[in-house]
Amino acid sequence: IYTNFIRLDMDPNRIIGVMALIQDITEMRKLEKMRTEFVANVSHELKTPLTSISGFIETLKSGAIDNEKVRNRFLDIIDIETERLTRLIDDLLTLSSIENHKFATKKEEININEIINETNVMAEALAKQKQITYNTELESNLPSIYGNRDWFKQMILNLVENAIKYTQEQGQVKLFVYERYNNIFIVVKDNGIGIPKEDIPRLFERFYRVDKARSRKIGGTGLGLAIVKHIVLSFNGEIKVNSQLGKGSEFIVRIPISEREKLA
Ligand code: ADP
């Protein structure tokens, strides 16, 4: 608590009153700390691939370029790191745009079946690479919901991609969509590596990763779930996680259907 006393004396010799201004600055400090940490994290995340890129360019310039095999290997690494930088910047821009506009975005009618058909093309291709069985179960006659269509699609994609990424080869990933008590529930379930209990509360923080090295190796930016969280908020919804280490995880999104939307 920050307390500020202001003297209300017109005549410096006569105090006629004292006004106390009491402000809770704990929240302000917390926000400031989060902002500073975020900038530090972004700088670090951007710097890592850049350091690697400039290192390999330097080595190429100082002679490695003459050896075809070495040259090709280094160029491949530069390529991969450049891709990672691009992905990171794309995710940062997406996150900041969703965060800033989440309550002021255009509201379009979203046909859930249509979106799932679109996301399935990508999901099936990814699952196939790892011989993962990917299934969807959609209740019939799902009502439309209203919000930003692109964001809704991105939310499904991020959750399904994660489920595939964090599941061993030949595992299983399932997507369920159903309506209950005026809510749309979207459940993405896998029988993959699972998440330690103590990490679950921090999963939706930007750049939070259970295993940084592993996530980097499989191409993660650490921003996917932060993006998902803000999209869910834009739909006035909520997201929960159930997970057991070594057994699998389940991400449950609940989106309320308003009466107007139900009638539409
Ligand atoms: P990343 O780009 O690292 O995947 P996300 O924000 O999408 O970042 O996810 C944050 C972390 O949560 C991941 O690094 C991973 O440790 C964990 N995670 C997310 N989804 C799953 C899942 N389905 N199974 C196990 N761990 C998961």
PDB file of N, CA, C and O in Angstrom, residues 98-158:
ATOM      1  N   ILE A  98      -4.453 -10.286 -30.434  1.00  0.00           N
ATOM      2  CA  ILE A  98      -5.610 -10.876 -29.740  1.00  0.00           C
ATOM      3  C   ILE A  98      -5.778 -10.237 -28.367  1.00  0.00           C
ATOM      4  O   ILE A  98      -6.877  -9.893 -27.944  1.00  0.00           O
ATOM      5  N   GLU A  99      -4.645 -10.056 -27.670  1.00  0.00           N
ATOM      6  CA  GLU A  99      -4.710  -9.453 -26.338  1.00  0.00           C
ATOM      7  C   GLU A  99      -5.330  -8.065 -26.387  1.00  0.00           C
ATOM      8  O   GLU A  99      -6.139  -7.705 -25.552  1.00  0.00           O
ATOM      9  N   ASN A 100      -4.931  -7.287 -27.407  1.00  0.00           N
ATOM     10  CA  ASN A 100      -5.403  -5.905 -27.482  1.00  0.00           C
ATOM     11  C   ASN A 100      -6.836  -5.775 -27.964  1.00  0.00           C
ATOM     12  O   ASN A 100      -7.502  -4.802 -27.662  1.00  0.00           O
ATOM     13  N   HIS A 101      -7.293  -6.744 -28.767  1.00  0.00           N
ATOM     14  CA  HIS A 101      -8.625  -6.583 -29.362  1.00  0.00           C
ATOM     15  C   HIS A 101      -9.625  -7.621 -28.906  1.00  0.00           C
ATOM     16  O   HIS A 101     -10.681  -7.756 -29.492  1.00  0.00           O
ATOM     17  N   LYS A 102      -9.278  -8.374 -27.852  1.00  0.00           N
ATOM     18  CA  LYS A 102     -10.125  -9.535 -27.560  1.00  0.00           C
ATOM     19  C   LYS A 102     -11.580  -9.189 -27.235  1.00  0.00           C
ATOM     20  O   LYS A 102     -12.461  -9.973 -27.500  1.00  0.00           O
ATOM     21  N   PHE A 103     -11.820  -8.007 -26.654  1.00  0.00           N
ATOM     22  CA  PHE A 103     -13.215  -7.666 -26.348  1.00  0.00           C
ATOM     23  C   PHE A 103     -13.817  -6.720 -27.381  1.00  0.00           C
ATOM     24  O   PHE A 103     -14.930  -6.252 -27.225  1.00  0.00           O
ATOM     25  N   ALA A 104     -13.059  -6.416 -28.418  1.00  0.00           N
ATOM     26  CA  ALA A 104     -13.574  -5.473 -29.404  1.00  0.00           C
ATOM     27  C   ALA A 104     -13.457  -6.046 -30.808  1.00  0.00           C
ATOM     28  O   ALA A 104     -13.364  -5.313 -31.774  1.00  0.00           O
ATOM     29  N   THR A 105     -13.456  -7.366 -30.910  1.00  0.00           N
ATOM     30  CA  THR A 105     -13.279  -7.965 -32.228  1.00  0.00           C
ATOM     31  C   THR A 105     -14.627  -8.097 -32.942  1.00  0.00           C
ATOM     32  O   THR A 105     -15.684  -8.104 -32.298  1.00  0.00           O
ATOM     33  N   LYS A 106     -14.561  -8.208 -34.256  1.00  0.00           N
ATOM     34  CA  LYS A 106     -15.796  -8.416 -35.025  1.00  0.00           C
ATOM     35  C   LYS A 106     -16.412  -9.754 -34.625  1.00  0.00           C
ATOM     36  O   LYS A 106     -15.683 -10.710 -34.332  1.00  0.00           O
ATOM     37  N   LYS A 107     -17.722  -9.799 -34.587  1.00  0.00           N
ATOM     38  CA  LYS A 107     -18.382 -11.057 -34.230  1.00  0.00           C
ATOM     39  C   LYS A 107     -19.051 -11.639 -35.467  1.00  0.00           C
ATOM     40  O   LYS A 107     -19.992 -11.077 -36.005  1.00  0.00           O
ATOM     41  N   GLU A 108     -18.506 -12.781 -35.905  1.00  0.00           N
ATOM     42  CA  GLU A 108     -19.100 -13.428 -37.081  1.00  0.00           C
ATOM     43  C   GLU A 108     -19.790 -14.702 -36.613  1.00  0.00           C
ATOM     44  O   GLU A 108     -19.454 -15.245 -35.568  1.00  0.00           O
ATOM     45  N   GLU A 109     -20.707 -15.190 -37.450  1.00  0.00           N
ATOM     46  CA  GLU A 109     -21.337 -16.462 -37.123  1.00  0.00           C
ATOM     47  C   GLU A 109     -20.333 -17.574 -37.425  1.00  0.00           C
ATOM     48  O   GLU A 109     -19.732 -17.597 -38.498  1.00  0.00           O
ATOM     49  N   ILE A 110     -20.124 -18.447 -36.473  1.00  0.00           N
ATOM     50  CA  ILE A 110     -19.143 -19.514 -36.675  1.00  0.00           C
ATOM     51  C   ILE A 110     -19.845 -20.871 -36.720  1.00  0.00           C
ATOM     52  O   ILE A 110     -20.492 -21.278 -35.757  1.00  0.00           O
ATOM     53  N   ASN A 111     -19.689 -21.525 -37.847  1.00  0.00           N
ATOM     54  CA  ASN A 111     -20.226 -22.863 -37.991  1.00  0.00           C
ATOM     55  C   ASN A 111     -19.118 -23.844 -37.548  1.00  0.00           C
ATOM     56  O   ASN A 111     -18.098 -23.988 -38.213  1.00  0.00           O
ATOM     57  N   ILE A 112     -19.339 -24.466 -36.409  1.00  0.00           N
ATOM     58  CA  ILE A 112     -18.257 -25.258 -35.804  1.00  0.00           C
ATOM     59  C   ILE A 112     -17.842 -26.441 -36.696  1.00  0.00           C
ATOM     60  O   ILE A 112     -16.646 -26.713 -36.858  1.00  0.00           O
ATOM     61  N   ASN A 113     -18.832 -27.108 -37.302  1.00  0.00           N
ATOM     62  CA  ASN A 113     -18.509 -28.246 -38.180  1.00  0.00           C
ATOM     63  C   ASN A 113     -17.564 -27.843 -39.302  1.00  0.00           C
ATOM     64  O   ASN A 113     -16.627 -28.563 -39.630  1.00  0.00           O
ATOM     65  N   GLU A 114     -17.866 -26.672 -39.866  1.00  0.00           N
ATOM     66  CA  GLU A 114     -17.060 -26.170 -40.970  1.00  0.00           C
ATOM     67  C   GLU A 114     -15.608 -25.942 -40.529  1.00  0.00           C
ATOM     68  O   GLU A 114     -14.658 -26.339 -41.213  1.00  0.00           O
ATOM     69  N   ILE A 115     -15.457 -25.324 -39.353  1.00  0.00           N
ATOM     70  CA  ILE A 115     -14.095 -25.046 -38.842  1.00  0.00           C
ATOM     71  C   ILE A 115     -13.344 -26.359 -38.594  1.00  0.00           C
ATOM     72  O   ILE A 115     -12.175 -26.492 -38.960  1.00  0.00           O
ATOM     73  N   ILE A 116     -14.026 -27.319 -37.988  1.00  0.00           N
ATOM     74  CA  ILE A 116     -13.341 -28.577 -37.660  1.00  0.00           C
ATOM     75  C   ILE A 116     -12.917 -29.293 -38.956  1.00  0.00           C
ATOM     76  O   ILE A 116     -11.843 -29.885 -39.021  1.00  0.00           O
ATOM     77  N   ASN A 117     -13.769 -29.212 -39.989  1.00  0.00           N
ATOM     78  CA  ASN A 117     -13.370 -29.804 -41.275  1.00  0.00           C
ATOM     79  C   ASN A 117     -12.084 -29.178 -41.773  1.00  0.00           C
ATOM     80  O   ASN A 117     -11.209 -29.860 -42.305  1.00  0.00           O
ATOM     81  N   GLU A 118     -11.962 -27.864 -41.584  1.00  0.00           N
ATOM     82  CA  GLU A 118     -10.753 -27.177 -42.038  1.00  0.00           C
ATOM     83  C   GLU A 118      -9.539 -27.558 -41.190  1.00  0.00           C
ATOM     84  O   GLU A 118      -8.458 -27.838 -41.712  1.00  0.00           O
ATOM     85  N   THR A 119      -9.703 -27.566 -39.865  1.00  0.00           N
ATOM     86  CA  THR A 119      -8.549 -27.866 -38.999  1.00  0.00           C
ATOM     87  C   THR A 119      -8.127 -29.330 -39.136  1.00  0.00           C
ATOM     88  O   THR A 119      -6.961 -29.659 -38.962  1.00  0.00           O
ATOM     89  N   ASN A 120      -9.106 -30.192 -39.475  1.00  0.00           N
ATOM     90  CA  ASN A 120      -8.774 -31.616 -39.602  1.00  0.00           C
ATOM     91  C   ASN A 120      -7.769 -31.904 -40.715  1.00  0.00           C
ATOM     92  O   ASN A 120      -6.985 -32.845 -40.610  1.00  0.00           O
ATOM     93  N   VAL A 121      -7.795 -31.082 -41.761  1.00  0.00           N
ATOM     94  CA  VAL A 121      -6.859 -31.301 -42.876  1.00  0.00           C
ATOM     95  C   VAL A 121      -5.433 -31.232 -42.333  1.00  0.00           C
ATOM     96  O   VAL A 121      -4.609 -32.126 -42.561  1.00  0.00           O
ATOM     97  N   MET A 122      -5.167 -30.193 -41.548  1.00  0.00           N
ATOM     98  CA  MET A 122      -3.841 -29.991 -40.972  1.00  0.00           C
ATOM     99  C   MET A 122      -3.548 -31.048 -39.909  1.00  0.00           C
ATOM    100  O   MET A 122      -2.466 -31.648 -39.882  1.00  0.00           O
ATOM    101  N   ALA A 123      -4.535 -31.286 -39.032  1.00  0.00           N
ATOM    102  CA  ALA A 123      -4.341 -32.223 -37.920  1.00  0.00           C
ATOM    103  C   ALA A 123      -4.045 -33.628 -38.442  1.00  0.00           C
ATOM    104  O   ALA A 123      -3.146 -34.311 -37.944  1.00  0.00           O
ATOM    105  N   GLU A 124      -4.797 -34.045 -39.471  1.00  0.00           N
ATOM    106  CA  GLU A 124      -4.588 -35.398 -39.996  1.00  0.00           C
ATOM    107  C   GLU A 124      -3.199 -35.556 -40.606  1.00  0.00           C
ATOM    108  O   GLU A 124      -2.550 -36.586 -40.429  1.00  0.00           O
ATOM    109  N   ALA A 125      -2.739 -34.508 -41.294  1.00  0.00           N
ATOM    110  CA  ALA A 125      -1.402 -34.565 -41.897  1.00  0.00           C
ATOM    111  C   ALA A 125      -0.332 -34.684 -40.814  1.00  0.00           C
ATOM    112  O   ALA A 125       0.600 -35.488 -40.924  1.00  0.00           O
ATOM    113  N   LEU A 126      -0.480 -33.896 -39.738  1.00  0.00           N
ATOM    114  CA  LEU A 126       0.502 -33.942 -38.646  1.00  0.00           C
ATOM    115  C   LEU A 126       0.473 -35.296 -37.936  1.00  0.00           C
ATOM    116  O   LEU A 126       1.514 -35.881 -37.627  1.00  0.00           O
ATOM    117  N   ALA A 127      -0.743 -35.784 -37.688  1.00  0.00           N
ATOM    118  CA  ALA A 127      -0.898 -37.059 -36.973  1.00  0.00           C
ATOM    119  C   ALA A 127      -0.259 -38.193 -37.782  1.00  0.00           C
ATOM    120  O   ALA A 127       0.405 -39.070 -37.234  1.00  0.00           O
ATOM    121  N   LYS A 128      -0.440 -38.119 -39.105  1.00  0.00           N
ATOM    122  CA  LYS A 128       0.070 -39.169 -39.986  1.00  0.00           C
ATOM    123  C   LYS A 128       1.588 -39.292 -39.880  1.00  0.00           C
ATOM    124  O   LYS A 128       2.130 -40.401 -39.830  1.00  0.00           O
ATOM    125  N   GLN A 129       2.260 -38.130 -39.788  1.00  0.00           N
ATOM    126  CA  GLN A 129       3.729 -38.145 -39.689  1.00  0.00           C
ATOM    127  C   GLN A 129       4.214 -38.945 -38.494  1.00  0.00           C
ATOM    128  O   GLN A 129       5.312 -39.483 -38.495  1.00  0.00           O
ATOM    129  N   LYS A 130       3.389 -38.975 -37.422  1.00  0.00           N
ATOM    130  CA  LYS A 130       3.806 -39.690 -36.209  1.00  0.00           C
ATOM    131  C   LYS A 130       2.996 -40.971 -36.003  1.00  0.00           C
ATOM    132  O   LYS A 130       3.029 -41.552 -34.918  1.00  0.00           O
ATOM    133  N   GLN A 131       2.280 -41.346 -37.012  1.00  0.00           N
ATOM    134  CA  GLN A 131       1.398 -42.530 -36.945  1.00  0.00           C
ATOM    135  C   GLN A 131       0.477 -42.476 -35.725  1.00  0.00           C
ATOM    136  O   GLN A 131       0.285 -43.456 -35.014  1.00  0.00           O
ATOM    137  N   ILE A 132      -0.035 -41.281 -35.495  1.00  0.00           N
ATOM    138  CA  ILE A 132      -0.964 -41.087 -34.368  1.00  0.00           C
ATOM    139  C   ILE A 132      -2.389 -41.233 -34.894  1.00  0.00           C
ATOM    140  O   ILE A 132      -2.704 -40.779 -35.993  1.00  0.00           O
ATOM    141  N   THR A 133      -3.220 -41.911 -34.125  1.00  0.00           N
ATOM    142  CA  THR A 133      -4.625 -42.030 -34.517  1.00  0.00           C
ATOM    143  C   THR A 133      -5.342 -40.777 -34.066  1.00  0.00           C
ATOM    144  O   THR A 133      -5.348 -40.446 -32.881  1.00  0.00           O
ATOM    145  N   TYR A 134      -5.924 -40.071 -35.033  1.00  0.00           N
ATOM    146  CA  TYR A 134      -6.630 -38.832 -34.701  1.00  0.00           C
ATOM    147  C   TYR A 134      -8.101 -38.978 -35.050  1.00  0.00           C
ATOM    148  O   TYR A 134      -8.464 -39.303 -36.171  1.00  0.00           O
ATOM    149  N   ASN A 135      -8.968 -38.796 -34.046  1.00  0.00           N
ATOM    150  CA  ASN A 135     -10.409 -38.924 -34.264  1.00  0.00           C
ATOM    151  C   ASN A 135     -11.153 -37.692 -33.793  1.00  0.00           C
ATOM    152  O   ASN A 135     -10.743 -37.051 -32.825  1.00  0.00           O
ATOM    153  N   THR A 136     -12.270 -37.414 -34.468  1.00  0.00           N
ATOM    154  CA  THR A 136     -13.117 -36.327 -33.966  1.00  0.00           C
ATOM    155  C   THR A 136     -14.525 -36.865 -33.714  1.00  0.00           C
ATOM    156  O   THR A 136     -15.007 -37.731 -34.459  1.00  0.00           O
ATOM    157  N   GLU A 137     -15.138 -36.380 -32.643  1.00  0.00           N
ATOM    158  CA  GLU A 137     -16.527 -36.736 -32.353  1.00  0.00           C
ATOM    159  C   GLU A 137     -17.307 -35.462 -32.145  1.00  0.00           C
ATOM    160  O   GLU A 137     -17.115 -34.769 -31.150  1.00  0.00           O
ATOM    161  N   LEU A 138     -18.145 -35.153 -33.139  1.00  0.00           N
ATOM    162  CA  LEU A 138     -18.922 -33.918 -33.047  1.00  0.00           C
ATOM    163  C   LEU A 138     -20.396 -34.235 -32.888  1.00  0.00           C
ATOM    164  O   LEU A 138     -20.936 -35.039 -33.666  1.00  0.00           O
ATOM    165  N   GLU A 139     -21.024 -33.642 -31.903  1.00  0.00           N
ATOM    166  CA  GLU A 139     -22.447 -33.846 -31.715  1.00  0.00           C
ATOM    167  C   GLU A 139     -23.172 -33.270 -32.935  1.00  0.00           C
ATOM    168  O   GLU A 139     -22.715 -32.264 -33.500  1.00  0.00           O
ATOM    169  N   SER A 140     -24.289 -33.882 -33.326  1.00  0.00           N
ATOM    170  CA  SER A 140     -24.997 -33.316 -34.488  1.00  0.00           C
ATOM    171  C   SER A 140     -25.801 -32.094 -34.032  1.00  0.00           C
ATOM    172  O   SER A 140     -26.109 -31.948 -32.844  1.00  0.00           O
ATOM    173  N   ASN A 141     -26.155 -31.261 -34.987  1.00  0.00           N
ATOM    174  CA  ASN A 141     -26.927 -30.028 -34.730  1.00  0.00           C
ATOM    175  C   ASN A 141     -26.295 -29.077 -33.723  1.00  0.00           C
ATOM    176  O   ASN A 141     -26.980 -28.498 -32.887  1.00  0.00           O
ATOM    177  N   LEU A 142     -24.998 -28.932 -33.794  1.00  0.00           N
ATOM    178  CA  LEU A 142     -24.342 -27.959 -32.909  1.00  0.00           C
ATOM    179  C   LEU A 142     -24.788 -26.550 -33.303  1.00  0.00           C
ATOM    180  O   LEU A 142     -24.841 -26.232 -34.494  1.00  0.00           O
ATOM    181  N   PRO A 143     -25.124 -25.693 -32.328  1.00  0.00           N
ATOM    182  CA  PRO A 143     -25.512 -24.331 -32.706  1.00  0.00           C
ATOM    183  C   PRO A 143     -24.290 -23.533 -33.139  1.00  0.00           C
ATOM    184  O   PRO A 143     -23.165 -23.892 -32.787  1.00  0.00           O
ATOM    185  N   SER A 144     -24.525 -22.464 -33.891  1.00  0.00           N
ATOM    186  CA  SER A 144     -23.406 -21.578 -34.260  1.00  0.00           C
ATOM    187  C   SER A 144     -22.999 -20.792 -33.026  1.00  0.00           C
ATOM    188  O   SER A 144     -23.798 -20.599 -32.117  1.00  0.00           O
ATOM    189  N   ILE A 145     -21.753 -20.355 -33.001  1.00  0.00           N
ATOM    190  CA  ILE A 145     -21.366 -19.400 -31.966  1.00  0.00           C
ATOM    191  C   ILE A 145     -20.891 -18.134 -32.675  1.00  0.00           C
ATOM    192  O   ILE A 145     -20.700 -18.153 -33.898  1.00  0.00           O
ATOM    193  N   TYR A 146     -20.705 -17.058 -31.911  1.00  0.00           N
ATOM    194  CA  TYR A 146     -20.361 -15.780 -32.532  1.00  0.00           C
ATOM    195  C   TYR A 146     -19.061 -15.233 -31.979  1.00  0.00           C
ATOM    196  O   TYR A 146     -18.858 -15.229 -30.772  1.00  0.00           O
ATOM    197  N   GLY A 147     -18.188 -14.821 -32.879  1.00  0.00           N
ATOM    198  CA  GLY A 147     -16.901 -14.291 -32.449  1.00  0.00           C
ATOM    199  C   GLY A 147     -15.992 -14.240 -33.661  1.00  0.00           C
ATOM    200  O   GLY A 147     -16.451 -14.303 -34.804  1.00  0.00           O
ATOM    201  N   ASN A 148     -14.705 -14.163 -33.403  1.00  0.00           N
ATOM    202  CA  ASN A 148     -13.747 -14.082 -34.498  1.00  0.00           C
ATOM    203  C   ASN A 148     -13.420 -15.490 -35.012  1.00  0.00           C
ATOM    204  O   ASN A 148     -12.863 -16.319 -34.298  1.00  0.00           O
ATOM    205  N   ARG A 149     -13.790 -15.726 -36.273  1.00  0.00           N
ATOM    206  CA  ARG A 149     -13.677 -17.060 -36.863  1.00  0.00           C
ATOM    207  C   ARG A 149     -12.225 -17.529 -36.923  1.00  0.00           C
ATOM    208  O   ARG A 149     -11.912 -18.675 -36.591  1.00  0.00           O
ATOM    209  N   ASP A 150     -11.341 -16.630 -37.359  1.00  0.00           N
ATOM    210  CA  ASP A 150      -9.925 -17.005 -37.488  1.00  0.00           C
ATOM    211  C   ASP A 150      -9.346 -17.416 -36.139  1.00  0.00           C
ATOM    212  O   ASP A 150      -8.568 -18.361 -36.035  1.00  0.00           O
ATOM    213  N   TRP A 151      -9.728 -16.670 -35.100  1.00  0.00           N
ATOM    214  CA  TRP A 151      -9.214 -16.978 -33.763  1.00  0.00           C
ATOM    215  C   TRP A 151      -9.729 -18.328 -33.284  1.00  0.00           C
ATOM    216  O   TRP A 151      -8.998 -19.119 -32.688  1.00  0.00           O
ATOM    217  N   PHE A 152     -11.016 -18.596 -33.552  1.00  0.00           N
ATOM    218  CA  PHE A 152     -11.595 -19.878 -33.112  1.00  0.00           C
ATOM    219  C   PHE A 152     -10.825 -21.037 -33.760  1.00  0.00           C
ATOM    220  O   PHE A 152     -10.467 -22.017 -33.112  1.00  0.00           O
ATOM    221  N   LYS A 153     -10.530 -20.859 -35.038  1.00  0.00           N
ATOM    222  CA  LYS A 153      -9.800 -21.889 -35.774  1.00  0.00           C
ATOM    223  C   LYS A 153      -8.382 -22.069 -35.189  1.00  0.00           C
ATOM    224  O   LYS A 153      -7.911 -23.188 -34.983  1.00  0.00           O
ATOM    225  N   GLN A 154      -7.756 -20.930 -34.913  1.00  0.00           N
ATOM    226  CA  GLN A 154      -6.401 -20.960 -34.338  1.00  0.00           C
ATOM    227  C   GLN A 154      -6.391 -21.684 -32.983  1.00  0.00           C
ATOM    228  O   GLN A 154      -5.477 -22.447 -32.674  1.00  0.00           O
ATOM    229  N   MET A 155      -7.438 -21.453 -32.194  1.00  0.00           N
ATOM    230  CA  MET A 155      -7.527 -22.085 -30.873  1.00  0.00           C
ATOM    231  C   MET A 155      -7.568 -23.618 -30.996  1.00  0.00           C
ATOM    232  O   MET A 155      -6.821 -24.331 -30.331  1.00  0.00           O
ATOM    233  N   ILE A 156      -8.433 -24.106 -31.916  1.00  0.00           N
ATOM    234  CA  ILE A 156      -8.532 -25.550 -32.118  1.00  0.00           C
ATOM    235  C   ILE A 156      -7.185 -26.090 -32.604  1.00  0.00           C
ATOM    236  O   ILE A 156      -6.678 -27.098 -32.096  1.00  0.00           O
ATOM    237  N   LEU A 157      -6.609 -25.388 -33.579  1.00  0.00           N
ATOM    238  CA  LEU A 157      -5.331 -25.846 -34.146  1.00  0.00           C
ATOM    239  C   LEU A 157      -4.240 -25.935 -33.093  1.00  0.00           C
ATOM    240  O   LEU A 157      -3.521 -26.939 -33.014  1.00  0.00           O
ATOM    241  N   ASN A 158      -4.110 -24.886 -32.272  1.00  0.00           N
ATOM    242  CA  ASN A 158      -3.062 -24.892 -31.251  1.00  0.00           C
ATOM    243  C   ASN A 158      -3.231 -26.068 -30.290  1.00  0.00           C
ATOM    244  O   ASN A 158      -2.256 -26.733 -29.940  1.00  0.00           O
TER     245      ASN A 158
END
